[in-house]
Tab-separated table of C-alpha atoms (C1' of nucleotides) in Angstrom:
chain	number	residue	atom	x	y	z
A	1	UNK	CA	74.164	28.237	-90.364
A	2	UNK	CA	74.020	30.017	-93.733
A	3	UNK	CA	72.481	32.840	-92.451
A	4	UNK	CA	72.592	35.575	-94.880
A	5	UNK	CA	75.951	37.510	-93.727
A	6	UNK	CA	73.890	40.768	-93.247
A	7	UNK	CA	71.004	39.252	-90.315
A	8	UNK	CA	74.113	37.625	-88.682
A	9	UNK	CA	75.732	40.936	-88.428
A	10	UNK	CA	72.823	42.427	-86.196
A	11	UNK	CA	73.058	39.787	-84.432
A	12	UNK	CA	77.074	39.233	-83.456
A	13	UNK	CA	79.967	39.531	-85.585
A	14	UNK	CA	81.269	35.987	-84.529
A	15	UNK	CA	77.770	34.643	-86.698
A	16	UNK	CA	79.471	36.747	-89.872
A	17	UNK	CA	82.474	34.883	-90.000
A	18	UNK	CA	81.239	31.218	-89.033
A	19	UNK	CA	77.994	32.192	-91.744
A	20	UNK	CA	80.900	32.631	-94.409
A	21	UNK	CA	83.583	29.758	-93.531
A	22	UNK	CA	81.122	27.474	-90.925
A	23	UNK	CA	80.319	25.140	-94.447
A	24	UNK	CA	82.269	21.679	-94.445
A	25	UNK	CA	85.893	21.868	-96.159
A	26	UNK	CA	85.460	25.395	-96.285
A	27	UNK	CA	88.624	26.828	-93.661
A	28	UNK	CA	90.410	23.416	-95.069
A	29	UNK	CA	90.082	25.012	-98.575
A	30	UNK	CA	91.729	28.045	-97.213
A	31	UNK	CA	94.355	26.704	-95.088
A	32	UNK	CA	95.427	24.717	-98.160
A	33	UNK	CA	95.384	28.014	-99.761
A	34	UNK	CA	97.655	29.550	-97.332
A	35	UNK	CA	100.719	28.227	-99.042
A	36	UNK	CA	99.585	29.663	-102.488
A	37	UNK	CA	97.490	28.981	-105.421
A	38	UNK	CA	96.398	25.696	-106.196
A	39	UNK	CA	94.255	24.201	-109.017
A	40	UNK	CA	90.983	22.694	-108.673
A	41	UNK	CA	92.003	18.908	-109.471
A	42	UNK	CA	95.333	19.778	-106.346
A	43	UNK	CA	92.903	21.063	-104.152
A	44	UNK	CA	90.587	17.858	-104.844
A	45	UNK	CA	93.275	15.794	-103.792
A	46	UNK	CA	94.081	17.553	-100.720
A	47	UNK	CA	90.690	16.865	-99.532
A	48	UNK	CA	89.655	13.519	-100.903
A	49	UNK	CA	86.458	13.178	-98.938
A	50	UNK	CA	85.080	16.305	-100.954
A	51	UNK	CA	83.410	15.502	-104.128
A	52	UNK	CA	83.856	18.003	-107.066
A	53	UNK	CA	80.005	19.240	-106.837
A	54	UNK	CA	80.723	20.025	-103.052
A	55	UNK	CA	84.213	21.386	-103.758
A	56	UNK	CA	83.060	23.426	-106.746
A	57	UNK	CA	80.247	24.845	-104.597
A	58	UNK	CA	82.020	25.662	-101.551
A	59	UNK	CA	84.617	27.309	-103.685
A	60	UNK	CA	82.047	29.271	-105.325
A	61	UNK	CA	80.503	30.870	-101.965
A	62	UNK	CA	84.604	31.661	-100.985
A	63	UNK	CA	84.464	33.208	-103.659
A	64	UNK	CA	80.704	35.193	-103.912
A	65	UNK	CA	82.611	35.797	-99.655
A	66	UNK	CA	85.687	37.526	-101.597
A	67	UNK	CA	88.028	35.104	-99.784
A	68	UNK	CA	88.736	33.420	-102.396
A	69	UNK	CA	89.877	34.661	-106.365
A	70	UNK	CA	89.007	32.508	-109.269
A	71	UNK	CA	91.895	32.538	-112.069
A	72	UNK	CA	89.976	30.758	-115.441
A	73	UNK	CA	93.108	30.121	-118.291
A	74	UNK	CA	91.710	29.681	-121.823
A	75	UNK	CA	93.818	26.421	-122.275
A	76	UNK	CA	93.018	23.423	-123.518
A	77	UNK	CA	92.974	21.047	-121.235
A	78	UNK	CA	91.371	23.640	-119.051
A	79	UNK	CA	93.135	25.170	-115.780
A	80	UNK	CA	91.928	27.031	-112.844
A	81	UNK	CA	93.690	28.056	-110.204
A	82	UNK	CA	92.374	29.152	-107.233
A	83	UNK	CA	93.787	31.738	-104.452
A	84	UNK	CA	93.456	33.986	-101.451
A	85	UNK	CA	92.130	37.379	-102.204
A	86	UNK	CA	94.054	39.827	-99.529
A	87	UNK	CA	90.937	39.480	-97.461
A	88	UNK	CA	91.157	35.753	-97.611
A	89	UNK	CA	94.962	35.895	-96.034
A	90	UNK	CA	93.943	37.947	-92.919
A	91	UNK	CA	92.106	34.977	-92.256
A	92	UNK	CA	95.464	32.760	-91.780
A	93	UNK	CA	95.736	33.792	-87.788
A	94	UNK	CA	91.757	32.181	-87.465
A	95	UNK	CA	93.186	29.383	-89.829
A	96	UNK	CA	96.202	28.592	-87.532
A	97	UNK	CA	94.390	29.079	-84.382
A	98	UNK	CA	91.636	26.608	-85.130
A	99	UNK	CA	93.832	24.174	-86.657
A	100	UNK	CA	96.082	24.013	-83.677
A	101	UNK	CA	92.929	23.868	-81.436
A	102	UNK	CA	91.377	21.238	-83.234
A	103	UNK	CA	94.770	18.937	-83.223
A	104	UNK	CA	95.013	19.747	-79.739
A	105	UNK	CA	91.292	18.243	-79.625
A	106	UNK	CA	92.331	15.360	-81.718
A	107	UNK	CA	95.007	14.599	-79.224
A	108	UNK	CA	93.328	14.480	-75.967
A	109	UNK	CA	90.183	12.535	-77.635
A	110	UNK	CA	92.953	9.551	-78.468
A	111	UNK	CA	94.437	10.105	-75.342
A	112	UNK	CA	91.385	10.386	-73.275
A	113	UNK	CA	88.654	7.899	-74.771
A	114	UNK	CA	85.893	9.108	-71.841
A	115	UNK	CA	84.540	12.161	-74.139
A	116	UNK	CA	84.988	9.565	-77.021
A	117	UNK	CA	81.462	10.017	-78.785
A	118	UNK	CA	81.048	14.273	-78.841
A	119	UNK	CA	79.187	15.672	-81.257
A	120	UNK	CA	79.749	12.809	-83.591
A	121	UNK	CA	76.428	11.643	-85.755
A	122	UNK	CA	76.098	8.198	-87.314
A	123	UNK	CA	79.412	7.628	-89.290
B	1	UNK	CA	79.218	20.006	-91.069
B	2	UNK	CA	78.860	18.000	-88.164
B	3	UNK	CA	81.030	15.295	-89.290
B	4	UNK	CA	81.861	12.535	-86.581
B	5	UNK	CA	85.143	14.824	-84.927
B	6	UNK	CA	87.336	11.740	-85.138
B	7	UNK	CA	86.380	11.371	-88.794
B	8	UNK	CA	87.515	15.317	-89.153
B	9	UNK	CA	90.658	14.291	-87.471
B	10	UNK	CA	91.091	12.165	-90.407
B	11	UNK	CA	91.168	14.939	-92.974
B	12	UNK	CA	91.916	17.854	-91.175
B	13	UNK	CA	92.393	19.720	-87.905
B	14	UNK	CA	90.804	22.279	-88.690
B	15	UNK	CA	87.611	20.514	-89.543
B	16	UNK	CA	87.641	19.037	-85.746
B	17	UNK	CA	86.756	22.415	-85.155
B	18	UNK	CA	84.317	23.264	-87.228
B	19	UNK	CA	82.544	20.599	-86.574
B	20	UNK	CA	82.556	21.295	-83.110
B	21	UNK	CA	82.024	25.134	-83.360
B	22	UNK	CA	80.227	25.689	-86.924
B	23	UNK	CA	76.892	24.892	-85.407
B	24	UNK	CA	74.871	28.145	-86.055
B	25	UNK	CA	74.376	30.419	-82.264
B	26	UNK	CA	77.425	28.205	-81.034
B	27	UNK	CA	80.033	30.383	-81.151
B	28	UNK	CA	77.927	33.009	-80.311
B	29	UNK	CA	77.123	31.295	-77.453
B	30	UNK	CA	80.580	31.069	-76.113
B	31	UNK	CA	81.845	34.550	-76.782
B	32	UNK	CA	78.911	35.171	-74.438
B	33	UNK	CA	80.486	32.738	-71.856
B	34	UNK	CA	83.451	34.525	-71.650
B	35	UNK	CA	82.365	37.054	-69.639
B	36	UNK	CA	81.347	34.749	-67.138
B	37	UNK	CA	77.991	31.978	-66.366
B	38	UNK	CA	74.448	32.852	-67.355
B	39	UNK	CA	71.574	31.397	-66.940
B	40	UNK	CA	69.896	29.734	-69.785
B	41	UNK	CA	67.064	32.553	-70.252
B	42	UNK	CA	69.944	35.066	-69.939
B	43	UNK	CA	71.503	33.667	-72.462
B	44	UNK	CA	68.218	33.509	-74.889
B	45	UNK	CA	68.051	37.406	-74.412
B	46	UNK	CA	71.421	37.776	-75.576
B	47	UNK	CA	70.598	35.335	-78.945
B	48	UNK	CA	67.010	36.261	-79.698
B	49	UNK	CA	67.021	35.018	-82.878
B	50	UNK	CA	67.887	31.242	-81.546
B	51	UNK	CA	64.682	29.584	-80.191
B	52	UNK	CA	64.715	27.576	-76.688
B	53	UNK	CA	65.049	24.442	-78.393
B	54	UNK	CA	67.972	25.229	-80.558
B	55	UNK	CA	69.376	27.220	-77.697
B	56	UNK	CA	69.208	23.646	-75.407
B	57	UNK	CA	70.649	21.288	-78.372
B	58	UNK	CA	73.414	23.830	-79.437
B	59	UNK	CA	73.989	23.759	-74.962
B	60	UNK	CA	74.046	20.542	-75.062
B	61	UNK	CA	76.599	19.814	-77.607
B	62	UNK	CA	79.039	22.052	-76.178
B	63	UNK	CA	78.433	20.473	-73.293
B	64	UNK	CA	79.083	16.581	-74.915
B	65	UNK	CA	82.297	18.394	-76.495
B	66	UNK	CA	83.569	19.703	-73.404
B	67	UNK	CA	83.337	23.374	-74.189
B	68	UNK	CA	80.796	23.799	-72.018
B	69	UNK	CA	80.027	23.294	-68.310
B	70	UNK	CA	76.244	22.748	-67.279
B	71	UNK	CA	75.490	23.429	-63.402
B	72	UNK	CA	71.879	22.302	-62.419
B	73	UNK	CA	70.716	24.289	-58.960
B	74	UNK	CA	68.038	22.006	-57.522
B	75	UNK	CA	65.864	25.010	-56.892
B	76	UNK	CA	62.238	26.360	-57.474
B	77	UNK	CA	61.899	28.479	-59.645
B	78	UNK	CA	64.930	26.226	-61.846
B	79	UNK	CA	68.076	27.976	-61.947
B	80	UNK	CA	70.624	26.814	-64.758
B	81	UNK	CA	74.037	27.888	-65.069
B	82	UNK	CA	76.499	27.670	-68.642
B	83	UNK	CA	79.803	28.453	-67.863
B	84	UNK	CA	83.036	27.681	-69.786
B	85	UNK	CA	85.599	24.949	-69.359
B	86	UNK	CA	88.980	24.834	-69.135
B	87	UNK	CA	88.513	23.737	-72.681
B	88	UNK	CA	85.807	26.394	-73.358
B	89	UNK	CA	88.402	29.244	-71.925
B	90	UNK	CA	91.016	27.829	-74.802
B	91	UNK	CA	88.759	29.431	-77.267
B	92	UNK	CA	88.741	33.075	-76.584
B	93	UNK	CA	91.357	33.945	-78.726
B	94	UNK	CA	89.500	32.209	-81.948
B	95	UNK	CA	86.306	33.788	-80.412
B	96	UNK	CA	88.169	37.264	-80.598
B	97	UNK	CA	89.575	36.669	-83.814
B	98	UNK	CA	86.782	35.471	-85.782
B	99	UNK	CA	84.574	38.193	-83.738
B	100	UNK	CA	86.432	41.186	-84.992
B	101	UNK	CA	87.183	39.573	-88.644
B	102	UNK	CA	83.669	39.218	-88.923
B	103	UNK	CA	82.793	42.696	-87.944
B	104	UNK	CA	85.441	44.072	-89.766
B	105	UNK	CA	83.754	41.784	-92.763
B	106	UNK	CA	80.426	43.725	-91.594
B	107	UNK	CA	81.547	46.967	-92.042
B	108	UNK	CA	82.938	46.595	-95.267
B	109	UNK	CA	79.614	45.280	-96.444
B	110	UNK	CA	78.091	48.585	-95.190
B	111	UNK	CA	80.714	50.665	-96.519
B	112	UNK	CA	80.604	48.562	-100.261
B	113	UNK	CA	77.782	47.279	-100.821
B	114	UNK	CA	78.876	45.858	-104.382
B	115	UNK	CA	79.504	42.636	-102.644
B	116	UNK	CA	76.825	42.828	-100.899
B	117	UNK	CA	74.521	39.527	-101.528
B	118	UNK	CA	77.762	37.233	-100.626
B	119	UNK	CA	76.711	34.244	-98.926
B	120	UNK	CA	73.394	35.240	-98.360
B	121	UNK	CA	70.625	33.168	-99.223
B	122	UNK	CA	67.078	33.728	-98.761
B	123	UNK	CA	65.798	35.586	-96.048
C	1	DC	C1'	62.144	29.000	-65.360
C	2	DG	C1'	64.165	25.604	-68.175
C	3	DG	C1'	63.284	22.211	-70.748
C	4	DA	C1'	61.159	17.887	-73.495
C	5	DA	C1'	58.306	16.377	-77.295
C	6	DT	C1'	56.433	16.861	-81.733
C	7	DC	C1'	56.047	18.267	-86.393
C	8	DC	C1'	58.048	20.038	-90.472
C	9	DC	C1'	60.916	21.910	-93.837
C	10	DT	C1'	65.023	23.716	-95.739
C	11	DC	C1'	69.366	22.975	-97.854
C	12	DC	C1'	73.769	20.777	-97.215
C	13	DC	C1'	76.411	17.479	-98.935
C	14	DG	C1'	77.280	13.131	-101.523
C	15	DA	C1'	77.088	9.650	-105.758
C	16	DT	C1'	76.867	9.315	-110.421
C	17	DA	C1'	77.084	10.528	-115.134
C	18	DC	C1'	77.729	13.732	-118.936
C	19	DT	C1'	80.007	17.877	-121.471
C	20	DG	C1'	83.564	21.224	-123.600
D	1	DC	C1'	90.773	18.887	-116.454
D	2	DA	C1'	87.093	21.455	-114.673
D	3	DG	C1'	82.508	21.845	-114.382
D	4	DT	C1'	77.357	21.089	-114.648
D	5	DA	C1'	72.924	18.178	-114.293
D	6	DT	C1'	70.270	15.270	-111.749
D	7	DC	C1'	68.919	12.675	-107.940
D	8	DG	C1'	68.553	11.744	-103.223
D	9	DG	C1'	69.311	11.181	-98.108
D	10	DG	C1'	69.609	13.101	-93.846
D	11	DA	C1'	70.755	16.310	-90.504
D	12	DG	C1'	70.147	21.079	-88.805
D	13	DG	C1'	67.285	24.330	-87.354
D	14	DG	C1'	62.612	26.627	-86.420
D	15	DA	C1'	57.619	27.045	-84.350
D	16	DT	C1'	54.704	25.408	-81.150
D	17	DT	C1'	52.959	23.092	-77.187
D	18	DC	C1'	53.141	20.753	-72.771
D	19	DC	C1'	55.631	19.531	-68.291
D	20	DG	C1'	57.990	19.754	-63.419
DNA sequence: CGGAATCCCTCCCGATACTG
DNA sequence: CAGTATCGGGAGGGATTCCG
């Protein structure tokens, strides 16, 4: 992963897109996103197991990607909020389709215990 | 990446399938599976850029995560055949979208390059 | 031909603490 | 509140070589 975008381009397109939003909590940032802006402490607390290093950083390639638009307030206490650039929302059909996939994975793994351990590490 | 996929669950749906499918070559992989089997050296020519060994791990995990089907012909020379599961079918529409949203993200590159070092790295 | 084994190295991601 | 600095572990991925 992380290939720069431009070598995954020669060698498929599918690389491009999983190069750009294959990094953890990166498609959850932008499903979150979906619904509208959101500011970086409300986006922290939609995904908990993110620290703010990692969240700052993934939100910083979205945005380097131009999914992702950075709004900085000169406020004291600071604000950000963060948003979908208009290429960033023609990725909600990818967005919906994996999230329904992966529930549907979800399901059957509680359902059907056999393929329990897949591509799951240590803990 | 590569969380545990019941750990994913946890936070997100989507995550179960990028944990699953963010591997880099793995989606790659299956886009080429649509089409039908190959053999495991026809599928190296179509991903020269993956090595044998990362080829056989990314396999493999498809293969633990049902995505993937693995048929062994007891032959000499060895003949190996990667085919799709039911499971693996399920995917060609994310395969399609995320294939043409990343070409789509391609072009644009080309066509503007003032984005043009987006998620890329080193070399 | 398709893999297993080995070595190695990058960099991803997390924990913690500090700043404006 | 939002972000950076620092530290560190550990997995992901590559190159190479040997095997059946």
């Amino acid at each position: 992963m992380r290939l720069p975008v431009r070598r995954a381009a020669e060698v498929c397109p599918v690389e491009v897109a999983v190069s750009i939003l294959g990094g953890t909590w990166k498609l959850t940032l932008v499903k979150h996103l979906t619904a509208g802006p959101l500011r970086f402490g409300q986006l922290g607390r939609r995904v908990p197991a993110a620290n703010r290093k990692t969240l700052t950083r993934a939100l910083r390639e979205l945005e380097e990607d131009g999914v992702v638009h950075r709004d900085v307030h000169a406020e004291v206490p600071p604000r950000v909020e963060y948003s979908l650039t208009a290429l960033g929302g023609t990725l909600a059909p990818i967005v919906e389709a994996m999230d329904s996939w992966g529930a549907d994975y979800a399901a059957r793994l509680a359902a059907d215990p056999l393929q329990g351990r897949g591509s799951s590490r240590s803990a």
